[in-house]
CSV table of C-alpha atoms in Angstrom, one decimal:
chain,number,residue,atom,x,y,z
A,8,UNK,CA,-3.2,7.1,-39.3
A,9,UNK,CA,-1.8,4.7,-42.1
A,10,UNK,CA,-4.3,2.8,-43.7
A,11,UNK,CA,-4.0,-0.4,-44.9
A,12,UNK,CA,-6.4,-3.3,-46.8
A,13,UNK,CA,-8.3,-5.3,-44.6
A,14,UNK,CA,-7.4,-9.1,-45.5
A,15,UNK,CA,-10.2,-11.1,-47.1
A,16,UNK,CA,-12.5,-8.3,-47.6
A,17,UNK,CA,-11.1,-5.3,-49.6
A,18,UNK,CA,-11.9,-2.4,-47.0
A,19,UNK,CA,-9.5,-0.1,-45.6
A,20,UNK,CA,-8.2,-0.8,-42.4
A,21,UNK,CA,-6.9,2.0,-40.4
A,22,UNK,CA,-3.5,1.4,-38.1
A,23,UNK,CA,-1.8,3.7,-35.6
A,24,UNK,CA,0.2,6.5,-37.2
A,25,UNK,CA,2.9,8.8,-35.7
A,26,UNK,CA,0.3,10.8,-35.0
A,27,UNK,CA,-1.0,8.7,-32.1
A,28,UNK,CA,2.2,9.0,-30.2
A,29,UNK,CA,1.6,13.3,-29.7
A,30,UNK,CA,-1.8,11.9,-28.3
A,31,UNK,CA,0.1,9.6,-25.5
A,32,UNK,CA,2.7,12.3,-24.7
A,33,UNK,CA,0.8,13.9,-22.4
A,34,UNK,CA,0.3,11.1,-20.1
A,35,UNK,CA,4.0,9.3,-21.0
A,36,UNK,CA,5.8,12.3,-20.0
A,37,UNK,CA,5.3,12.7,-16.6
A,38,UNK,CA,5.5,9.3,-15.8
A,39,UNK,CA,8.7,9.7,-17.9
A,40,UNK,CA,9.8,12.5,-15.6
A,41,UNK,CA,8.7,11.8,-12.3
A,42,UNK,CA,8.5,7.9,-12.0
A,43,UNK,CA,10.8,6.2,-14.5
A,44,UNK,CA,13.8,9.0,-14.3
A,45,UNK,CA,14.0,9.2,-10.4
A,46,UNK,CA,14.0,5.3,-10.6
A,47,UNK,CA,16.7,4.9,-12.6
A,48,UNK,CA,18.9,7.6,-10.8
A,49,UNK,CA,18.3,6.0,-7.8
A,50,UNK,CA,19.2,2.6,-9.5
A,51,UNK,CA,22.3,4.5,-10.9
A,52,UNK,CA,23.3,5.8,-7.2
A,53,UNK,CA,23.0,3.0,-5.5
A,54,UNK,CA,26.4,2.2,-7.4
A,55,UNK,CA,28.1,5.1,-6.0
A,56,UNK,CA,29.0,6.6,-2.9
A,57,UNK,CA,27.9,9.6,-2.8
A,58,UNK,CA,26.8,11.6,0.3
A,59,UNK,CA,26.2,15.1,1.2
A,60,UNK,CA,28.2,18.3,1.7
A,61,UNK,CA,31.6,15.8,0.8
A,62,UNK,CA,34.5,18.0,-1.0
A,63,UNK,CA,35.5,15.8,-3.7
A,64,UNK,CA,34.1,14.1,-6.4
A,65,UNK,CA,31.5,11.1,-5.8
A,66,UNK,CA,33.2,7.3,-6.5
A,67,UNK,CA,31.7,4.2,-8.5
A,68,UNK,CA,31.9,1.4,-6.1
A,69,UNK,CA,29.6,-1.4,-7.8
A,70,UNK,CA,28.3,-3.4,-5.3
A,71,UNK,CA,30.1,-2.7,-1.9
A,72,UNK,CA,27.1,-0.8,-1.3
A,73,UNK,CA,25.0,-3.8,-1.6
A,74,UNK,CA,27.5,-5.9,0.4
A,75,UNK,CA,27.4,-3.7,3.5
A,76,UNK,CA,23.5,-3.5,3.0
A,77,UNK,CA,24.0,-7.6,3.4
A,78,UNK,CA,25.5,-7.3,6.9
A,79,UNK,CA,23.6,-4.5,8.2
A,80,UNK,CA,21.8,-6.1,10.8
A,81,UNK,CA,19.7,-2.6,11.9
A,82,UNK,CA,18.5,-2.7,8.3
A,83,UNK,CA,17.1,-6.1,8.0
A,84,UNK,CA,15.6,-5.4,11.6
A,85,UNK,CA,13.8,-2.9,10.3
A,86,UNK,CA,12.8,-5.1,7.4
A,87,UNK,CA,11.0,-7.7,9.8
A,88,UNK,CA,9.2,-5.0,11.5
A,89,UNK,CA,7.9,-3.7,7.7
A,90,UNK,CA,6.9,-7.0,7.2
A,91,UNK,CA,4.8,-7.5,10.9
A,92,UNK,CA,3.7,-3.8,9.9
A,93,UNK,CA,2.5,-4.9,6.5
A,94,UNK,CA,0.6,-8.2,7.7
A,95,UNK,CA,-0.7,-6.8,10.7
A,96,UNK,CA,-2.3,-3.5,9.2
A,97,UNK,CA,-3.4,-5.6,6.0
A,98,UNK,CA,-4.9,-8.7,7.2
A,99,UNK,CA,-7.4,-7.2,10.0
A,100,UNK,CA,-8.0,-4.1,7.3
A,101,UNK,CA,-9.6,-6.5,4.7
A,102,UNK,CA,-11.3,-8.3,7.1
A,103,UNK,CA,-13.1,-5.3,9.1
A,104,UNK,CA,-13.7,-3.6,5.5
A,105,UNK,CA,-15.3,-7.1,4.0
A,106,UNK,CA,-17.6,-6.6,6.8
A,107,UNK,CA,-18.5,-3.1,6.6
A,108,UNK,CA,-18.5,-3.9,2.7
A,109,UNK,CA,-21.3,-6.5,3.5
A,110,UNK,CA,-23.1,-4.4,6.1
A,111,UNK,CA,-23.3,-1.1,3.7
A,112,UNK,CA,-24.8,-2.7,0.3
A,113,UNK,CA,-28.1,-3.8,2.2
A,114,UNK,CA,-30.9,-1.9,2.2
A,115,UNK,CA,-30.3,0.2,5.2
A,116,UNK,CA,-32.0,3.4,6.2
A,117,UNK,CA,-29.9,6.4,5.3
A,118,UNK,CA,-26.9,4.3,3.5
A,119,UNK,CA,-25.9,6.7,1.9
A,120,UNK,CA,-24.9,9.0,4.8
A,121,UNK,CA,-23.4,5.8,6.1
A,122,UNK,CA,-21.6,5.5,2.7
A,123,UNK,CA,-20.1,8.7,3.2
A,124,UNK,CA,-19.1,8.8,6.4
A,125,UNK,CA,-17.1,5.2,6.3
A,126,UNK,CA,-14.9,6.8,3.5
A,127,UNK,CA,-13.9,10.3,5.8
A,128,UNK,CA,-10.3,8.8,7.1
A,129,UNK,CA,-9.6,8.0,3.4
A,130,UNK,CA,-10.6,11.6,2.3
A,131,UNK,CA,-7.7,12.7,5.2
A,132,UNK,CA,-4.1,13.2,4.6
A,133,UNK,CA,-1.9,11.1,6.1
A,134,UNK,CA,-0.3,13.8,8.3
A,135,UNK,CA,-3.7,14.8,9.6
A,136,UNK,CA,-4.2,11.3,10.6
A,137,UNK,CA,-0.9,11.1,12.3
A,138,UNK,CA,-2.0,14.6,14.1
A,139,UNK,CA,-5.2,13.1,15.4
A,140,UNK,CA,-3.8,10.4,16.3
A,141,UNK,CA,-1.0,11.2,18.5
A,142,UNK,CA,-3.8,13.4,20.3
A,143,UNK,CA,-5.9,10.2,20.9
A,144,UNK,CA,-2.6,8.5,22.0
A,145,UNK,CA,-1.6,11.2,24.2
A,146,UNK,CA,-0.2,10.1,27.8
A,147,UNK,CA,-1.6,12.8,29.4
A,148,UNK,CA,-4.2,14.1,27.9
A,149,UNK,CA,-5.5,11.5,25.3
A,150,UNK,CA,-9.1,10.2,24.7
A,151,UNK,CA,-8.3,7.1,25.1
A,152,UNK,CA,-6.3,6.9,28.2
A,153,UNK,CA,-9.0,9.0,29.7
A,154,UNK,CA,-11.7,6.3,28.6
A,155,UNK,CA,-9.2,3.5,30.3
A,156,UNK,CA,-8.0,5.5,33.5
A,157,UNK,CA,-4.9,5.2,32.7
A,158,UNK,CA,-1.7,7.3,31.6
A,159,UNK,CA,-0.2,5.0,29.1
A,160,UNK,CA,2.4,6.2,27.1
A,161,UNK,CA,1.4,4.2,24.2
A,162,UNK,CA,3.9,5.2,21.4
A,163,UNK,CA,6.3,5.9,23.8
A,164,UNK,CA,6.5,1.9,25.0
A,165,UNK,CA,8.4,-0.5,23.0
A,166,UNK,CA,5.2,-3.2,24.2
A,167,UNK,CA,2.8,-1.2,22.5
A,168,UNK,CA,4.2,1.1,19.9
A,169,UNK,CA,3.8,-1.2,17.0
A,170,UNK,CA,0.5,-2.7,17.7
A,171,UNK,CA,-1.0,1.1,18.4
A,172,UNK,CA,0.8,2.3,14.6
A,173,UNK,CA,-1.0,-1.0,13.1
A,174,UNK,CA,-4.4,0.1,15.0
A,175,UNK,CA,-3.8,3.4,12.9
A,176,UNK,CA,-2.8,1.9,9.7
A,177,UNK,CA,-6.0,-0.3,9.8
A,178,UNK,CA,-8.5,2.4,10.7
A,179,UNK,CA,-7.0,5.1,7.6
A,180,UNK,CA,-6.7,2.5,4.9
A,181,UNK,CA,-9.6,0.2,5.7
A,182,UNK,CA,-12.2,2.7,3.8
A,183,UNK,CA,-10.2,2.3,0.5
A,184,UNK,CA,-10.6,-1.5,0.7
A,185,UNK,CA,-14.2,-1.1,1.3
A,186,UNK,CA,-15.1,1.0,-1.5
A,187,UNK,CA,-13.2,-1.5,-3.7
A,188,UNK,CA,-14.9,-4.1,-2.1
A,189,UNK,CA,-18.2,-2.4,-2.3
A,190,UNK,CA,-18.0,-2.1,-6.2
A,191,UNK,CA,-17.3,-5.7,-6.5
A,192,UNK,CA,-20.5,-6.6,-4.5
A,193,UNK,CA,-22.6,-3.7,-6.7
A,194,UNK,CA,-21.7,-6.2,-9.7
A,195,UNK,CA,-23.1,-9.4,-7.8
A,196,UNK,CA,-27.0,-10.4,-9.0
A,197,UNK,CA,-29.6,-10.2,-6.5
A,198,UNK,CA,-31.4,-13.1,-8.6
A,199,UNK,CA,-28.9,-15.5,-7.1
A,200,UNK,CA,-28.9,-15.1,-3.6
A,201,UNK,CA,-32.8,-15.0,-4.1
A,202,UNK,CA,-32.4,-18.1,-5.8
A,203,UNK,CA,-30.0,-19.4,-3.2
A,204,UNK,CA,-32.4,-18.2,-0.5
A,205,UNK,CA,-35.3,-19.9,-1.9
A,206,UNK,CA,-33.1,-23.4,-1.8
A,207,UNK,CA,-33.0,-23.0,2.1
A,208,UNK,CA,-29.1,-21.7,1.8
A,209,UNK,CA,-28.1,-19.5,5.0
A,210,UNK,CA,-26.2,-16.2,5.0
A,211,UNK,CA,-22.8,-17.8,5.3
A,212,UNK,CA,-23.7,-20.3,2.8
A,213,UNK,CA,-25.2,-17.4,0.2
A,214,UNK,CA,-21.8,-15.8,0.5
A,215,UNK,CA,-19.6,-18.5,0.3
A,216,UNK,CA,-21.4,-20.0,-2.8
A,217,UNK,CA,-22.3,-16.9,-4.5
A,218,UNK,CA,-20.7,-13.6,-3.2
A,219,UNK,CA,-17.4,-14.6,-2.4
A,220,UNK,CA,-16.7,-16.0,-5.9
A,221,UNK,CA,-17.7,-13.0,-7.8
A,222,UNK,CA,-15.9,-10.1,-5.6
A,223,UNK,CA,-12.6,-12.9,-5.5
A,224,UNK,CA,-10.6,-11.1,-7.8
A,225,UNK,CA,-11.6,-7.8,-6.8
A,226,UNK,CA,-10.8,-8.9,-3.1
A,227,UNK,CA,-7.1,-10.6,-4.3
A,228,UNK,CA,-6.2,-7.0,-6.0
A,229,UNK,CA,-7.0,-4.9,-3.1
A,230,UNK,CA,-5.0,-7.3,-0.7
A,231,UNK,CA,-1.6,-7.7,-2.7
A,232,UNK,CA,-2.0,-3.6,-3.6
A,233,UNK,CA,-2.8,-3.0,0.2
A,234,UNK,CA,0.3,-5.3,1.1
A,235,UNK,CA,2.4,-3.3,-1.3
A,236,UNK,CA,1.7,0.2,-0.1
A,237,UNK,CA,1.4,-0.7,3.5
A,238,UNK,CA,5.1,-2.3,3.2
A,239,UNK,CA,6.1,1.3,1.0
A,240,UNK,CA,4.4,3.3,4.4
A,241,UNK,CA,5.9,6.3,5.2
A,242,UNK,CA,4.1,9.5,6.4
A,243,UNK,CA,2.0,7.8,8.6
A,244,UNK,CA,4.4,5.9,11.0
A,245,UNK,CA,7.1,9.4,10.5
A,246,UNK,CA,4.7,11.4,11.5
A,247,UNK,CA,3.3,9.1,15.1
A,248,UNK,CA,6.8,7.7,16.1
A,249,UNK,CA,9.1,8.7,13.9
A,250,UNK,CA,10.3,5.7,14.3
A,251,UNK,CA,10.4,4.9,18.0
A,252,UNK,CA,10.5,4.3,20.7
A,253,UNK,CA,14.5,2.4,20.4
A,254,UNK,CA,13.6,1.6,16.3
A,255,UNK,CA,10.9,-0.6,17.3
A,256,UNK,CA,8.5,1.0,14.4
A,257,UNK,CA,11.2,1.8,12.3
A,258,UNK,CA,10.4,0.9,8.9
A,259,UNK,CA,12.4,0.0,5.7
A,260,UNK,CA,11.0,3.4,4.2
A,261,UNK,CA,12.1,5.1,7.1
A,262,UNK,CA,15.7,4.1,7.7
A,263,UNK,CA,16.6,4.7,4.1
A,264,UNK,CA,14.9,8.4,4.9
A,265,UNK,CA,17.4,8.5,7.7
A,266,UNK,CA,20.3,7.0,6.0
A,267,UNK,CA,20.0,10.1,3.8
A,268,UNK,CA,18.8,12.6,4.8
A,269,UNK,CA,20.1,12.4,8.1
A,270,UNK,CA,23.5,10.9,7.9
A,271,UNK,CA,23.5,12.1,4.1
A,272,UNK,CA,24.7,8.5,3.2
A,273,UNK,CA,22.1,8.8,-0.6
A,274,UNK,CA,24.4,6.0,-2.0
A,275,UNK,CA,23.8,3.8,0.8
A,276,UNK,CA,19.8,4.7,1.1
A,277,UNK,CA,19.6,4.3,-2.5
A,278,UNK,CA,20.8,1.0,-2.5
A,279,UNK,CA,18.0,0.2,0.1
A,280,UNK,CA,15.6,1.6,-2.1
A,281,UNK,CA,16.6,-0.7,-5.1
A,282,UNK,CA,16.0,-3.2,-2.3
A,283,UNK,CA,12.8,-2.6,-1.7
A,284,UNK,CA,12.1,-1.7,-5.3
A,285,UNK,CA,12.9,-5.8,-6.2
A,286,UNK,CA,10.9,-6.9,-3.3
A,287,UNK,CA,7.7,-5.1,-4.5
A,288,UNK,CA,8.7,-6.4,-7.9
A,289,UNK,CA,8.7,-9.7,-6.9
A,290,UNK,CA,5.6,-9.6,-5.4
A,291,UNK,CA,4.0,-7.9,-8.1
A,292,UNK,CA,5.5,-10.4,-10.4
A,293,UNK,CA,3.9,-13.4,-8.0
A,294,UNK,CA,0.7,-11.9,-8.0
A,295,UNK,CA,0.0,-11.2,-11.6
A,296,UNK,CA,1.7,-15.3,-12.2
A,297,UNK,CA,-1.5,-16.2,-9.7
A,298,UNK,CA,-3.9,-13.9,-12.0
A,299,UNK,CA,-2.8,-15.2,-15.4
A,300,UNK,CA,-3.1,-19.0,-14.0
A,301,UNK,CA,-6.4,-18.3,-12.3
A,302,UNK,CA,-7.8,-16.7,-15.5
A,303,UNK,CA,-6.3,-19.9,-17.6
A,304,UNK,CA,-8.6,-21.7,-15.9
């Protein structure tokens, strides 16, 4: 550490020294390694076009890539259907988890077992989810066509496949909302809604005037991160539909998985993936505008 004179008052003030950096090494090199590297290859590829098992040496095309990205129409279809997925698993998955949110930090007997339990589908890999899932779904055999009385191919029908993914995505990410959302309530006073209940306010009053402003930014976080890795989905959808029935829960993640790995086309997939990598970024950059305004204020 190099040390310095503290303006004004004659005391030493230590500042960071080279030193510091062998103390942030650990934690910058694998992000280093695993996150910013494989960005910029892919960045770097998407300029090429390079595929798999080809004979001769791979080409730098610039942006054709991007220009037939433009008119793919398959692509941006896929696109759309990321964006219903994202909207449809996100929306009803804050809601439900504001709820449960609301319901788990009163004083309920054993709340703490029911604490536990409403976090189990988060503490499940995706796969596993996918597993149980497509059991649950099953035509034949499934728990829920037995509960109906019917033999519903569910993920098989282009009517239903999407809506029975989103039904999916809600109920494995809605426990990771909650416990966000339960933290933010842990932070709210009791005093006030005492104070609130004393003036004669209701329940939806007492959260409108004094919950809902406290666990606000807490609530705007977990809905633009939610957005962002529902619309990055992959596992979950590959692992119920792969994709189907006809592409109609094909997602952007999963065509550019295709594109490939299947067709070996990685120039082509990684220009969809710096696609979706501005998206995000764009959103990102929207949401944190919103946050730096909101705290101007």
């Amino acid at each position: 550490m190099a040390a310095t004179t503290r303006p004004g008052t004659g005391t030493p003030e230590r500042r960071p020294g080279r030193g510091a950096w062998f103390l942030v090494l650990p934690a910058l090199v694998p992000i280093l390694v695993l996150s910013v590297g494989p960005l910029l290859y892919g960045i770097v590829l998407a300029f090429t076009d390079s595929q798999s098992g080809r004979t001769r040496a791979t080409q730098w095309v610039g942006l054709r890539g991007f220009q037939d990205l433009g008119q793919d129409r398959l692509f941006w279809e896929s696109f759309r259907i990321g964006l219903q997925w994202a909207v449809g698993v996100t929306v009803p998955q804050f809601l439900l988890a504001l709820g449960l949110a609301l319901l788990l930090n009163q004083n309920l007997r054993f709340r703490w077992l029911a604490r536990a339990l409403a976090i189990v589908p988060w503490a499940m890999p995706e796969i596993v989810v996918g597993v149980m899932w497509r059991l649950v779904y099953h035509p034949d055999a499934g728990v829920l066509n037995e509960a109906l009385g019917t033999g519903r191919d569910w993920l098989g029908d282009p009517a239903t496949a999407l809506p029975s993914v989103v039904v999916v995505g809600v109920w494995a990410g809605m426990p990771q909302v909650t416990v966000a959302l339960l933290a933010g309530l842990a932070n709210v006073p009791r005093e006030l809604h005492e104070a609130a209940a004393v003036d004669g306010a209701g329940a939806w009053r007492r959260f409108h005037a004094v919950t809902w402003p406290a666990i606000r930014p807490i609530a705007l976080a977990i809905s633009a991160l939610s957005f962002i890795w529902n619309l990055n989905s992959f596992a979950l959808v590959y692992v119920l539909t792969n994709g189907g029935p006809g592409g109609h829960t094909r997602l952007p993640m999963l065509f550019a998985y295709e594109e490939a790995f299947r067709y070996g086309q990685f120039g082509y997939a990684a220009a969809m993936g710096c696609v979706l990598v501005a998206v995000v970024s764009v959103l990102l950059a929207v949401y944190l505008a919103g946050r730096l305004r909101g705290d101007d204020r």
